[in-house]
mmCIF file of N, CA, C and O and ligand atoms in Angstrom:
data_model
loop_
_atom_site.group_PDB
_atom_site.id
_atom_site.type_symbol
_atom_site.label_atom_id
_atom_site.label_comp_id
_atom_site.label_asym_id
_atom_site.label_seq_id
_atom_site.Cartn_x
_atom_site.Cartn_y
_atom_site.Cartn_z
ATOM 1 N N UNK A 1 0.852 -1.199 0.000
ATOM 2 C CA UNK A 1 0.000 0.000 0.000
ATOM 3 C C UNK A 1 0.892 1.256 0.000
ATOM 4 O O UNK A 1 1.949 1.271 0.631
ATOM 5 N N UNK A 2 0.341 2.577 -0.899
ATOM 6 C CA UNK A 2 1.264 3.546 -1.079
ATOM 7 C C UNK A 2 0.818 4.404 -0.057
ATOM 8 O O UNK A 2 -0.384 4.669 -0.030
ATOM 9 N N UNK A 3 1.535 4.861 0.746
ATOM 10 C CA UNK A 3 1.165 5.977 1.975
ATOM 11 C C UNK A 3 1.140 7.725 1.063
ATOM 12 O O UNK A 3 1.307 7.168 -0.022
ATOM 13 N N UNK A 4 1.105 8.505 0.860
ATOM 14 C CA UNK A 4 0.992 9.821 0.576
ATOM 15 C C UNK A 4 0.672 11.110 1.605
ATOM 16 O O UNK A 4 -0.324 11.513 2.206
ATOM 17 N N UNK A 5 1.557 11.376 1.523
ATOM 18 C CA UNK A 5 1.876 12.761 2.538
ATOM 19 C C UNK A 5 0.648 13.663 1.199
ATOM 20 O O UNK A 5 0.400 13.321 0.043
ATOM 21 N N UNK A 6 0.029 15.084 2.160
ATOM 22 C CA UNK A 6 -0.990 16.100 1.542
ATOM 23 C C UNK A 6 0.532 16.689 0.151
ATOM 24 O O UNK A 6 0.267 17.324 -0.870
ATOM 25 N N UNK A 7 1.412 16.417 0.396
ATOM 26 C CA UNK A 7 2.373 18.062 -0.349
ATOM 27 C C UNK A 7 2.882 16.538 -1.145
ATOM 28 O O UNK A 7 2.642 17.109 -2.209
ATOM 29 N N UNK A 8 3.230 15.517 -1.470
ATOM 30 C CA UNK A 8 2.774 14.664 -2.807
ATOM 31 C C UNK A 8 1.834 13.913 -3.608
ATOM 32 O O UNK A 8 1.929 13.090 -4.519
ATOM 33 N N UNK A 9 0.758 14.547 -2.875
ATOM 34 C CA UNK A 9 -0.727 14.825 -3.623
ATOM 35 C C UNK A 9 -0.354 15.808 -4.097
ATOM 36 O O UNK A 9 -0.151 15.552 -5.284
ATOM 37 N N UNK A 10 -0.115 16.871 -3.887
ATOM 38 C CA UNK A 10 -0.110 18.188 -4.326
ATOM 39 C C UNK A 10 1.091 18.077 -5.869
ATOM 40 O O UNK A 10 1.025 18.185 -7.093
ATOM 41 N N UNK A 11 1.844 17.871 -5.080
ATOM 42 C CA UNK A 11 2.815 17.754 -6.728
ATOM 43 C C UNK A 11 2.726 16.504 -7.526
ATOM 44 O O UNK A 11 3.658 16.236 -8.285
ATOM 45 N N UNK A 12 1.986 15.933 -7.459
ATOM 46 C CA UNK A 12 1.310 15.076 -8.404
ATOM 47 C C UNK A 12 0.394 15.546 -9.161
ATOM 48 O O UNK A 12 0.314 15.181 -10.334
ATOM 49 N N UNK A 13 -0.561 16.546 -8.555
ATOM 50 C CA UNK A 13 -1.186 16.770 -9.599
ATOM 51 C C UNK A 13 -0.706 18.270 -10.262
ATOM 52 O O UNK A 13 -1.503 19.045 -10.790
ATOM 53 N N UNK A 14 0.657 18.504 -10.137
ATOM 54 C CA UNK A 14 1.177 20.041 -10.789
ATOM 55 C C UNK A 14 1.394 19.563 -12.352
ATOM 56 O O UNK A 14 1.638 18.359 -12.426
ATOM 57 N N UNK A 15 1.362 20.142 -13.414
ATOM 58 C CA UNK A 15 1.791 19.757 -14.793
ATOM 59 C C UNK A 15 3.107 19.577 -15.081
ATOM 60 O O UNK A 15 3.908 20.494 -14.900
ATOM 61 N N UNK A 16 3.540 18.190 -15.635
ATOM 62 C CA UNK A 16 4.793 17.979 -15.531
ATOM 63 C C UNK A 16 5.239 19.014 -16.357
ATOM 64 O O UNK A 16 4.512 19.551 -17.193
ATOM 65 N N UNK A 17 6.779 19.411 -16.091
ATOM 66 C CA UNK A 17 8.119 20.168 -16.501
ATOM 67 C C UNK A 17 8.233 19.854 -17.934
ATOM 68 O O UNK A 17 8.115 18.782 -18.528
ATOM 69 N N UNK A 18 8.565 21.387 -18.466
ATOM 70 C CA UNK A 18 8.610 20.575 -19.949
ATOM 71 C C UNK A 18 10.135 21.467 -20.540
ATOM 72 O O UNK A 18 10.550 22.364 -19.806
ATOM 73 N N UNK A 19 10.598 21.289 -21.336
ATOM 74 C CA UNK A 19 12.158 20.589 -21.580
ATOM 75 C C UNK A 19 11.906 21.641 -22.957
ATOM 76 O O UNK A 19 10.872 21.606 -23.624
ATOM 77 N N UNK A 20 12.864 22.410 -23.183
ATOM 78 C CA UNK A 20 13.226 23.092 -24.494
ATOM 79 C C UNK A 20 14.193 22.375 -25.431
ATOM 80 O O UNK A 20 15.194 21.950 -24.853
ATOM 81 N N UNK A 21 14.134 22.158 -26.650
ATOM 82 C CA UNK A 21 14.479 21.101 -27.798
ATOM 83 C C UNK A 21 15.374 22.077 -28.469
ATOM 84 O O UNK A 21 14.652 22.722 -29.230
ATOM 85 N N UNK A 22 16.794 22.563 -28.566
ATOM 86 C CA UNK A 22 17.498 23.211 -29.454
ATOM 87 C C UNK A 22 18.364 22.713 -30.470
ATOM 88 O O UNK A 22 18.859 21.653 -30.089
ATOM 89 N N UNK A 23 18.851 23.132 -31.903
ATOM 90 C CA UNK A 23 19.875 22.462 -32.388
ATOM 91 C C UNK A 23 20.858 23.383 -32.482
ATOM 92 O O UNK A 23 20.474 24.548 -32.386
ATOM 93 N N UNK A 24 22.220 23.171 -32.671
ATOM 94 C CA UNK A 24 23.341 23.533 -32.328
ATOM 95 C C UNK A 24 23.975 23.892 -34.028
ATOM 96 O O UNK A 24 24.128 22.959 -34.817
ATOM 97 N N UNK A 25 24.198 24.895 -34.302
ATOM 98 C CA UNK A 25 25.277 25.040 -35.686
ATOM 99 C C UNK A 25 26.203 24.680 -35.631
ATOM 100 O O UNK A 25 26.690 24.719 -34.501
ATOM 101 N N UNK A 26 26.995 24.152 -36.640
ATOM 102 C CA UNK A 26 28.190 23.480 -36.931
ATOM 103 C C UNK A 26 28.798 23.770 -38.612
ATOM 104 O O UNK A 26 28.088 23.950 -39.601
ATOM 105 N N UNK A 27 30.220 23.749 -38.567
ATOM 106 C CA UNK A 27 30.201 23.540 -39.847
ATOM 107 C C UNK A 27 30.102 22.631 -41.038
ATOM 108 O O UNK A 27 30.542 23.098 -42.088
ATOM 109 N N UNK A 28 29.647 21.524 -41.062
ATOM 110 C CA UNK A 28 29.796 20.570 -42.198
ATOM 111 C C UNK A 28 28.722 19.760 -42.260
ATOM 112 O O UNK A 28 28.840 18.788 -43.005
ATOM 113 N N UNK A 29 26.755 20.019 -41.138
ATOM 114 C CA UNK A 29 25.610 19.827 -41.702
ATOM 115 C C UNK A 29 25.210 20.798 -43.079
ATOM 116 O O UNK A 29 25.419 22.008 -43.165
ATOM 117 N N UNK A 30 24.689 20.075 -43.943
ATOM 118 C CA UNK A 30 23.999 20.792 -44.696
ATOM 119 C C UNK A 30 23.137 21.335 -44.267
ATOM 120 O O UNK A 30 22.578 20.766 -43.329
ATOM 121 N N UNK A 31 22.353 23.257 -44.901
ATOM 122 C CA UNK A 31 21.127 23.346 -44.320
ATOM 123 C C UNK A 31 20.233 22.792 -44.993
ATOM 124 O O UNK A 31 19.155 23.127 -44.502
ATOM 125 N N UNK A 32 20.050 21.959 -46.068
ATOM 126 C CA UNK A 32 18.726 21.158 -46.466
ATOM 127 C C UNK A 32 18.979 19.723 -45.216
ATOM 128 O O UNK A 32 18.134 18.885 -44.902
ATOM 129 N N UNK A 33 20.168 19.819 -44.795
ATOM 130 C CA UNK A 33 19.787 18.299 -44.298
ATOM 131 C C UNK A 33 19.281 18.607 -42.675
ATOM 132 O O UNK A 33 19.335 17.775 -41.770
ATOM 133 N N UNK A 34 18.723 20.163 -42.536
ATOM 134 C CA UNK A 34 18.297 20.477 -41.034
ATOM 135 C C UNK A 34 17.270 21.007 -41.233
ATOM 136 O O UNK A 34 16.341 21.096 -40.430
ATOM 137 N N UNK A 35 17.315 21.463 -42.428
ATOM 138 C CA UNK A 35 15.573 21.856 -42.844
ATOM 139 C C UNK A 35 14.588 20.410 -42.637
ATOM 140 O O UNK A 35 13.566 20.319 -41.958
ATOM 141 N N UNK A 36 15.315 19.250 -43.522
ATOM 142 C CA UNK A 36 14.486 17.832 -43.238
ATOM 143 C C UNK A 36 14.304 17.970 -41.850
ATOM 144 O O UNK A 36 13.326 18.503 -41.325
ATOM 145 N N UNK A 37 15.090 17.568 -41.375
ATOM 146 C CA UNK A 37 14.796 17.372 -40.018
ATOM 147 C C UNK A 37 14.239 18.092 -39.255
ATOM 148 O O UNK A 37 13.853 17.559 -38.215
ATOM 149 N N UNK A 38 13.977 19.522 -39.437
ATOM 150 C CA UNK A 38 12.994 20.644 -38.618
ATOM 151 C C UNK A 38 11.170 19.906 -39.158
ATOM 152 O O UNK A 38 10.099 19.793 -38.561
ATOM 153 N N UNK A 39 11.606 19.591 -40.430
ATOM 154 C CA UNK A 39 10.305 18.956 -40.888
ATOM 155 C C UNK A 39 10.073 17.712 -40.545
ATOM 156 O O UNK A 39 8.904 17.415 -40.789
ATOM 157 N N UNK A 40 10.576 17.005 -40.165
ATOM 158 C CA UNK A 40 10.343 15.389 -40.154
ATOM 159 C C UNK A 40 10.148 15.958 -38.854
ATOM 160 O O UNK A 40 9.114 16.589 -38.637
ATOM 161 N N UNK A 41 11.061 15.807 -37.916
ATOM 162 C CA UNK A 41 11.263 15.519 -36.359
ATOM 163 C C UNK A 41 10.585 16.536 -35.444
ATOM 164 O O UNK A 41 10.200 16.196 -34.325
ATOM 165 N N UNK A 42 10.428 17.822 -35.918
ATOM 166 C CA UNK A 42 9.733 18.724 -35.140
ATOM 167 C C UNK A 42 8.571 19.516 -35.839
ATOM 168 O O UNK A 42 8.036 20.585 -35.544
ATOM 169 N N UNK A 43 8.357 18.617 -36.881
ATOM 170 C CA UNK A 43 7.097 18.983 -37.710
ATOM 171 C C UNK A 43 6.954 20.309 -37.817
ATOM 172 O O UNK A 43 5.917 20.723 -37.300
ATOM 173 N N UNK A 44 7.652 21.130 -38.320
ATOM 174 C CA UNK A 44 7.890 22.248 -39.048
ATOM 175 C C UNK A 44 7.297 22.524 -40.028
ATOM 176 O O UNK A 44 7.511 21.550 -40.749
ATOM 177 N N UNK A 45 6.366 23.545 -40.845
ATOM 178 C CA UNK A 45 6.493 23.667 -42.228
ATOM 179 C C UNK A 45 7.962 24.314 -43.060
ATOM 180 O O UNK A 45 8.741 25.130 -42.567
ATOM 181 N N UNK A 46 8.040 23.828 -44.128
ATOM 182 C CA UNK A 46 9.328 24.340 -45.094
ATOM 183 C C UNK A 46 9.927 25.549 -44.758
ATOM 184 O O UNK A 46 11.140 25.701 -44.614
ATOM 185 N N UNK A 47 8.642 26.852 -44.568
ATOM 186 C CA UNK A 47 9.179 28.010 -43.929
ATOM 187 C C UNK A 47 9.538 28.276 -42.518
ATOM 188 O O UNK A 47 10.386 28.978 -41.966
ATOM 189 N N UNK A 48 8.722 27.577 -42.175
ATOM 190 C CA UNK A 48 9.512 27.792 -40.373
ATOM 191 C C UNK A 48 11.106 27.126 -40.286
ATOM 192 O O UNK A 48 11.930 27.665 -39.547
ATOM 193 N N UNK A 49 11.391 26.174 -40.924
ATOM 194 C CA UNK A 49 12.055 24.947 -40.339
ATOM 195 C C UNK A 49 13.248 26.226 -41.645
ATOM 196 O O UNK A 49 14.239 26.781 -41.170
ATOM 197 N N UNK A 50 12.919 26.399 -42.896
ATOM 198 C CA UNK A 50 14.134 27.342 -43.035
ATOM 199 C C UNK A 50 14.702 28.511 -42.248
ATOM 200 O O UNK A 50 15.911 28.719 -42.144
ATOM 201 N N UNK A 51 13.533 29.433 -41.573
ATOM 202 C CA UNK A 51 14.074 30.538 -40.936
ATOM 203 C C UNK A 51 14.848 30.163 -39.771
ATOM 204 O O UNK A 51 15.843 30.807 -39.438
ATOM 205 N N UNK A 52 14.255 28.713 -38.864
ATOM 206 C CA UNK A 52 14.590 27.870 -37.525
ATOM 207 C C UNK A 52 16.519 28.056 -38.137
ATOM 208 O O UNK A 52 17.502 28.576 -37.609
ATOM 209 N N UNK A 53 16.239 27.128 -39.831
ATOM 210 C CA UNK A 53 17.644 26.919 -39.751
ATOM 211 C C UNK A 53 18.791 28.323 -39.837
ATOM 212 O O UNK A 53 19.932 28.379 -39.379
ATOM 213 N N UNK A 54 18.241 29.072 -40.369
ATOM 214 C CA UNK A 54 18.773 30.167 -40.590
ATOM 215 C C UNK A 54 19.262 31.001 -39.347
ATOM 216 O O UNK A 54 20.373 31.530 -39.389
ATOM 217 N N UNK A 55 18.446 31.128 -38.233
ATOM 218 C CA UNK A 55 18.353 31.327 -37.116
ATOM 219 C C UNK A 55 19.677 30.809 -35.903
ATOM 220 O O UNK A 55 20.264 31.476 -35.051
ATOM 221 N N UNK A 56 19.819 29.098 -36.355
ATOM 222 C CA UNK A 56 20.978 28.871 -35.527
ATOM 223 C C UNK A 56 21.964 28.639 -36.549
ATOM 224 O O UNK A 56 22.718 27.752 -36.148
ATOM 225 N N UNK A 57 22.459 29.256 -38.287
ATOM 226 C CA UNK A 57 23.483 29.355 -38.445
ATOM 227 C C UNK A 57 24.090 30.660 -37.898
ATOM 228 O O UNK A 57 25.295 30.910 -37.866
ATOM 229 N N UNK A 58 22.799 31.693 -37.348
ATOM 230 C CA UNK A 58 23.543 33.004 -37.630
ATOM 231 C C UNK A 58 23.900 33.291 -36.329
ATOM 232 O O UNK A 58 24.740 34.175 -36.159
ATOM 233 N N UNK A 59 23.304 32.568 -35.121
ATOM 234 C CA UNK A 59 22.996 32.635 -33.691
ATOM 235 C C UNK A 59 24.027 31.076 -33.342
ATOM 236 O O UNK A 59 24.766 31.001 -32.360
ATOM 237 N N UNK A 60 23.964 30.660 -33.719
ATOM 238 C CA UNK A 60 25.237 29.179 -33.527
ATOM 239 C C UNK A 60 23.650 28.284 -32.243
ATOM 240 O O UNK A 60 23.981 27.308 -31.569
ATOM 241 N N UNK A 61 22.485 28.698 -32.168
ATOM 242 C CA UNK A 61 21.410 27.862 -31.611
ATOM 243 C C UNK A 61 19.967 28.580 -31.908
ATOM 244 O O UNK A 61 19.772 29.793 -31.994
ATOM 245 N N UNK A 62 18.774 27.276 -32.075
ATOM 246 C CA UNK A 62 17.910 27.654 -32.071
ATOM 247 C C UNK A 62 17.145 26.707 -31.702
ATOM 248 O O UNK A 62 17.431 25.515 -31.818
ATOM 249 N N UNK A 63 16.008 27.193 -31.178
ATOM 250 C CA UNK A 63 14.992 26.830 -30.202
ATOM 251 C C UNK A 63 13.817 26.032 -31.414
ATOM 252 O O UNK A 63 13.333 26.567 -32.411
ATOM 253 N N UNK A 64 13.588 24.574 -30.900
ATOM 254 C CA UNK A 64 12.692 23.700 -32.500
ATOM 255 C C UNK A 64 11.331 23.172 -31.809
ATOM 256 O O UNK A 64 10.379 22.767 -32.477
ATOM 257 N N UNK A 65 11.344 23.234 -29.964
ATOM 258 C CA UNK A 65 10.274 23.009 -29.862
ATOM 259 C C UNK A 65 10.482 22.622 -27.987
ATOM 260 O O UNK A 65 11.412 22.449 -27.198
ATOM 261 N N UNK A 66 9.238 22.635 -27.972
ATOM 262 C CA UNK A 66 8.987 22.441 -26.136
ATOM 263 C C UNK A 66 8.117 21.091 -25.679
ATOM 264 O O UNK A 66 6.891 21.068 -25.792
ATOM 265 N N UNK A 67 8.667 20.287 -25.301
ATOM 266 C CA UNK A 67 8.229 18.961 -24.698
ATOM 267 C C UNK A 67 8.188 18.484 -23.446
ATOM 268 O O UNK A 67 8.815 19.161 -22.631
ATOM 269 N N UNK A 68 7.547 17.360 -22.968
ATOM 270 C CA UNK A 68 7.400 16.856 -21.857
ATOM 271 C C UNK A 68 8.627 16.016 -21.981
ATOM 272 O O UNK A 68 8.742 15.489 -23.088
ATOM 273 N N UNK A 69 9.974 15.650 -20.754
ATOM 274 C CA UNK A 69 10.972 14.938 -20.852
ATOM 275 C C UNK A 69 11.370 14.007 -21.091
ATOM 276 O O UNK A 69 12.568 13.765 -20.945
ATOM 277 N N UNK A 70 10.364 12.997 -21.624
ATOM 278 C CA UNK A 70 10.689 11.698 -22.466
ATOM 279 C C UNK A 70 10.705 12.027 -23.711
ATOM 280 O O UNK A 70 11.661 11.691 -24.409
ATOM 281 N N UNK A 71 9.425 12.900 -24.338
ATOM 282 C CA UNK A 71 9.598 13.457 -25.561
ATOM 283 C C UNK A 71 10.317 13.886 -26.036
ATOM 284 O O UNK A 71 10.498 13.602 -27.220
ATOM 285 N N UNK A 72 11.084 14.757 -25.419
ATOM 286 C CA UNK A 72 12.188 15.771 -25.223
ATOM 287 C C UNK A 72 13.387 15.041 -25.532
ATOM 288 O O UNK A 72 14.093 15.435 -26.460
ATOM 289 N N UNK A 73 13.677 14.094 -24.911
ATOM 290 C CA UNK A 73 14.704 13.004 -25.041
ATOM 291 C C UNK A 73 14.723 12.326 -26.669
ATOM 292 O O UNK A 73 15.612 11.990 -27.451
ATOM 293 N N UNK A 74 13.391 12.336 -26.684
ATOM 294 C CA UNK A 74 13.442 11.149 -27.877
ATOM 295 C C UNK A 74 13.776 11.720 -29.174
ATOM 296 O O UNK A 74 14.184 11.084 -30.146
ATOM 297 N N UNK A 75 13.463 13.612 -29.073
ATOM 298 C CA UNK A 75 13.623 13.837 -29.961
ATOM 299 C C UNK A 75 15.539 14.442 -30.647
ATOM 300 O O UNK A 75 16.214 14.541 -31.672
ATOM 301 N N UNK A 76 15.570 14.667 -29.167
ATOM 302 C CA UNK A 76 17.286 14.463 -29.031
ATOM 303 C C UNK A 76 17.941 13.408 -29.946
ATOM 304 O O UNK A 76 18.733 13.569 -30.875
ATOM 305 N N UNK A 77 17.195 11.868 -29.243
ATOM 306 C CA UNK A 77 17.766 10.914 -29.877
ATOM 307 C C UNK A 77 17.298 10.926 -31.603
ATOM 308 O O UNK A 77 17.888 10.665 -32.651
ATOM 309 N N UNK A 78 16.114 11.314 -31.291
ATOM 310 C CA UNK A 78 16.255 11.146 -33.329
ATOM 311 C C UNK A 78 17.350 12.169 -34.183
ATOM 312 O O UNK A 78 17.766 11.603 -35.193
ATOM 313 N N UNK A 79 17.786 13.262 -34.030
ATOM 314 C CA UNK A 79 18.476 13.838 -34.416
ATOM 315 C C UNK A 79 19.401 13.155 -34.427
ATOM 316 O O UNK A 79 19.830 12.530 -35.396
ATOM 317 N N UNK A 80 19.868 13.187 -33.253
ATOM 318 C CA UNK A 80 21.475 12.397 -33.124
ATOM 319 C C UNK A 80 21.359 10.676 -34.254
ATOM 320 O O UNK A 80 22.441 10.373 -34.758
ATOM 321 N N UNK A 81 20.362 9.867 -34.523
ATOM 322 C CA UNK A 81 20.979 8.712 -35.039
ATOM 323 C C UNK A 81 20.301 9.178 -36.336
ATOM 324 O O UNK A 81 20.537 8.557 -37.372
ATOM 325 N N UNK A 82 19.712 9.931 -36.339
ATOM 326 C CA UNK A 82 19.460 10.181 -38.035
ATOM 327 C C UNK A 82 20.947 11.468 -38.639
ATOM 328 O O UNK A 82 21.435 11.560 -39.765
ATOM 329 N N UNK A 83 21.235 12.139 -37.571
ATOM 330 C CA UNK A 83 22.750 12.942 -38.435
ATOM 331 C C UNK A 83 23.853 11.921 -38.590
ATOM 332 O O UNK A 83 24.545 12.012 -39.604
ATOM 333 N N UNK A 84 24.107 10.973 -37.731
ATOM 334 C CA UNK A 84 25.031 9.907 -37.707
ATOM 335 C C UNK A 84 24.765 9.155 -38.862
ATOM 336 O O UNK A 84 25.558 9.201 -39.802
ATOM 337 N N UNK A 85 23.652 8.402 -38.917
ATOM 338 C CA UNK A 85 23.252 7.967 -40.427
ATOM 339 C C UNK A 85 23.606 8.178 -41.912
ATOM 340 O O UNK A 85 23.712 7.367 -42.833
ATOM 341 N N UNK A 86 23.736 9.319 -41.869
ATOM 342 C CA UNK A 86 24.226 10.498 -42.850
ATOM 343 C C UNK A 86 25.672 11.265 -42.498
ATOM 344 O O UNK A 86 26.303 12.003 -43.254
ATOM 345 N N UNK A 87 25.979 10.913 -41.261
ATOM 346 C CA UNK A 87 27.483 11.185 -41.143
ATOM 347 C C UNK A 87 27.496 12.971 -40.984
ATOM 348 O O UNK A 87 28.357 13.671 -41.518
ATOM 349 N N UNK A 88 26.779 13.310 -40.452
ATOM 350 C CA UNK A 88 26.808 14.787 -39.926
ATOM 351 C C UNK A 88 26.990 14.934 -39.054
ATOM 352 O O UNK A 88 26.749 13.871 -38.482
ATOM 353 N N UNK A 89 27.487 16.012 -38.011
ATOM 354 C CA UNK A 89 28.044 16.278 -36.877
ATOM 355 C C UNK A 89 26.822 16.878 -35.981
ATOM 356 O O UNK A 89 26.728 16.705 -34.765
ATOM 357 N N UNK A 90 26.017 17.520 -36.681
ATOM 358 C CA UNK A 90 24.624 18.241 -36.114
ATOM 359 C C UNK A 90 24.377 17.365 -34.792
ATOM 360 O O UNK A 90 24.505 16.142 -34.739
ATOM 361 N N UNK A 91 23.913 18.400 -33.490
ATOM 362 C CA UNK A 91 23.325 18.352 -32.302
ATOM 363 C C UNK A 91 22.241 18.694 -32.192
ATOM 364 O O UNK A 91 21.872 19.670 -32.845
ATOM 365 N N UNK A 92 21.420 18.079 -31.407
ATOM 366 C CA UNK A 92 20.843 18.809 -30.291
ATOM 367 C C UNK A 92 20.817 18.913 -28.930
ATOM 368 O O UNK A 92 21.508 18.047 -28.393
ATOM 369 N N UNK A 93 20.262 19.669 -28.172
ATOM 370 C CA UNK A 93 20.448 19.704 -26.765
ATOM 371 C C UNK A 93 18.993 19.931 -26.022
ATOM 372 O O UNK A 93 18.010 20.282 -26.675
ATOM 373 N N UNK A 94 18.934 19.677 -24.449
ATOM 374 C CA UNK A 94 17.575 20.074 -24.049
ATOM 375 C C UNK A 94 17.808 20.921 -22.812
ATOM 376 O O UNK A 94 18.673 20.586 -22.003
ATOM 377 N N UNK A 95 16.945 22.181 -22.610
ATOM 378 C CA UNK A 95 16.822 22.362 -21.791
ATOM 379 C C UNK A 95 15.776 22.638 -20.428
ATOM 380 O O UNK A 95 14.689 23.096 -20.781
ATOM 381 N N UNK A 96 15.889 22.486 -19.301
ATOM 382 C CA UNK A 96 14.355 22.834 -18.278
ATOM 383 C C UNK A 96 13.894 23.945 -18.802
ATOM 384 O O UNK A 96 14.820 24.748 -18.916
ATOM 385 N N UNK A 97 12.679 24.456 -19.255
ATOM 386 C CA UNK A 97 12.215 25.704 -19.424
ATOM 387 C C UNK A 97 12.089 26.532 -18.450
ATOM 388 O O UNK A 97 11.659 27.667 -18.656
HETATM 389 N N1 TYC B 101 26.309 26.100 -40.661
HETATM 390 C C1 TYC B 101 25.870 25.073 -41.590
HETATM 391 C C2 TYC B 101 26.405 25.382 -42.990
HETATM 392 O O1 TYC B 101 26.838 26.473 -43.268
HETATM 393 C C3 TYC B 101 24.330 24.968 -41.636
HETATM 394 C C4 TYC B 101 23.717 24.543 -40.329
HETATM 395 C C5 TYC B 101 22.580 25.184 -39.859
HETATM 396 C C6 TYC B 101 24.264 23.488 -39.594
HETATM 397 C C7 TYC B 101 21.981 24.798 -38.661
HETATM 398 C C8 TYC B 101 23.682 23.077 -38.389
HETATM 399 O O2 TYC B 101 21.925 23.306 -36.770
HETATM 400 C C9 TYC B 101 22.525 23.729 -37.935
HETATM 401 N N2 TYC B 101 26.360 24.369 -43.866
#
């Protein structure tokens, strides 16, 4: 049987923490091959996901989306084994909002 104190009732029902999704500029991703991926992975349209990219060549980061921390993770991981795939150096990173 689970015992529960009143103050983890309480933060149980607060809305979980959600996690900022950035990618990192580098030199030797293509920007069509981060435009895909603003579109595939963070469901971007063509124009957002170009200005997104444009944004962290000129800023060296940009902000692709806000998730709950598994999400957040996963979408980390898709970047990372889909640039590897293709042999690109491209990151991303997450942060607590
Ligand atoms: N700087 C890269 C180039 O000139 C393009 C690029 C944009 C790379 C955004 C990574 O997250 C990135 N080819």
């Amino acid at each position: 049987m689970e015992i529960k104190t009143e103050s983890q009732e309480i933060t149980e029902l607060k809305e979980p923490k959600k996690y900022k999704v950035f990618l990192l500029n580098d030199d030797y991703t293509t920007m069509d091959f981060v435009v895909d991926v603003l579109c595939e992975i963070f469901h971007k349209t063509y124009e957002e996901a170009v200005n997104i990219m444009l944004k962290i060549h000129k800023e060296g980061k940009g902000l692709c989306g806000v998730y709950t921390y598994e999400i957040a993770e996963t979408k980390v991981d898709q970047v990372h084994r889909l640039a590897r795939a293709h042999e690109f150096p491209l990151k991303a990173t997450m942060e607590e909002e």
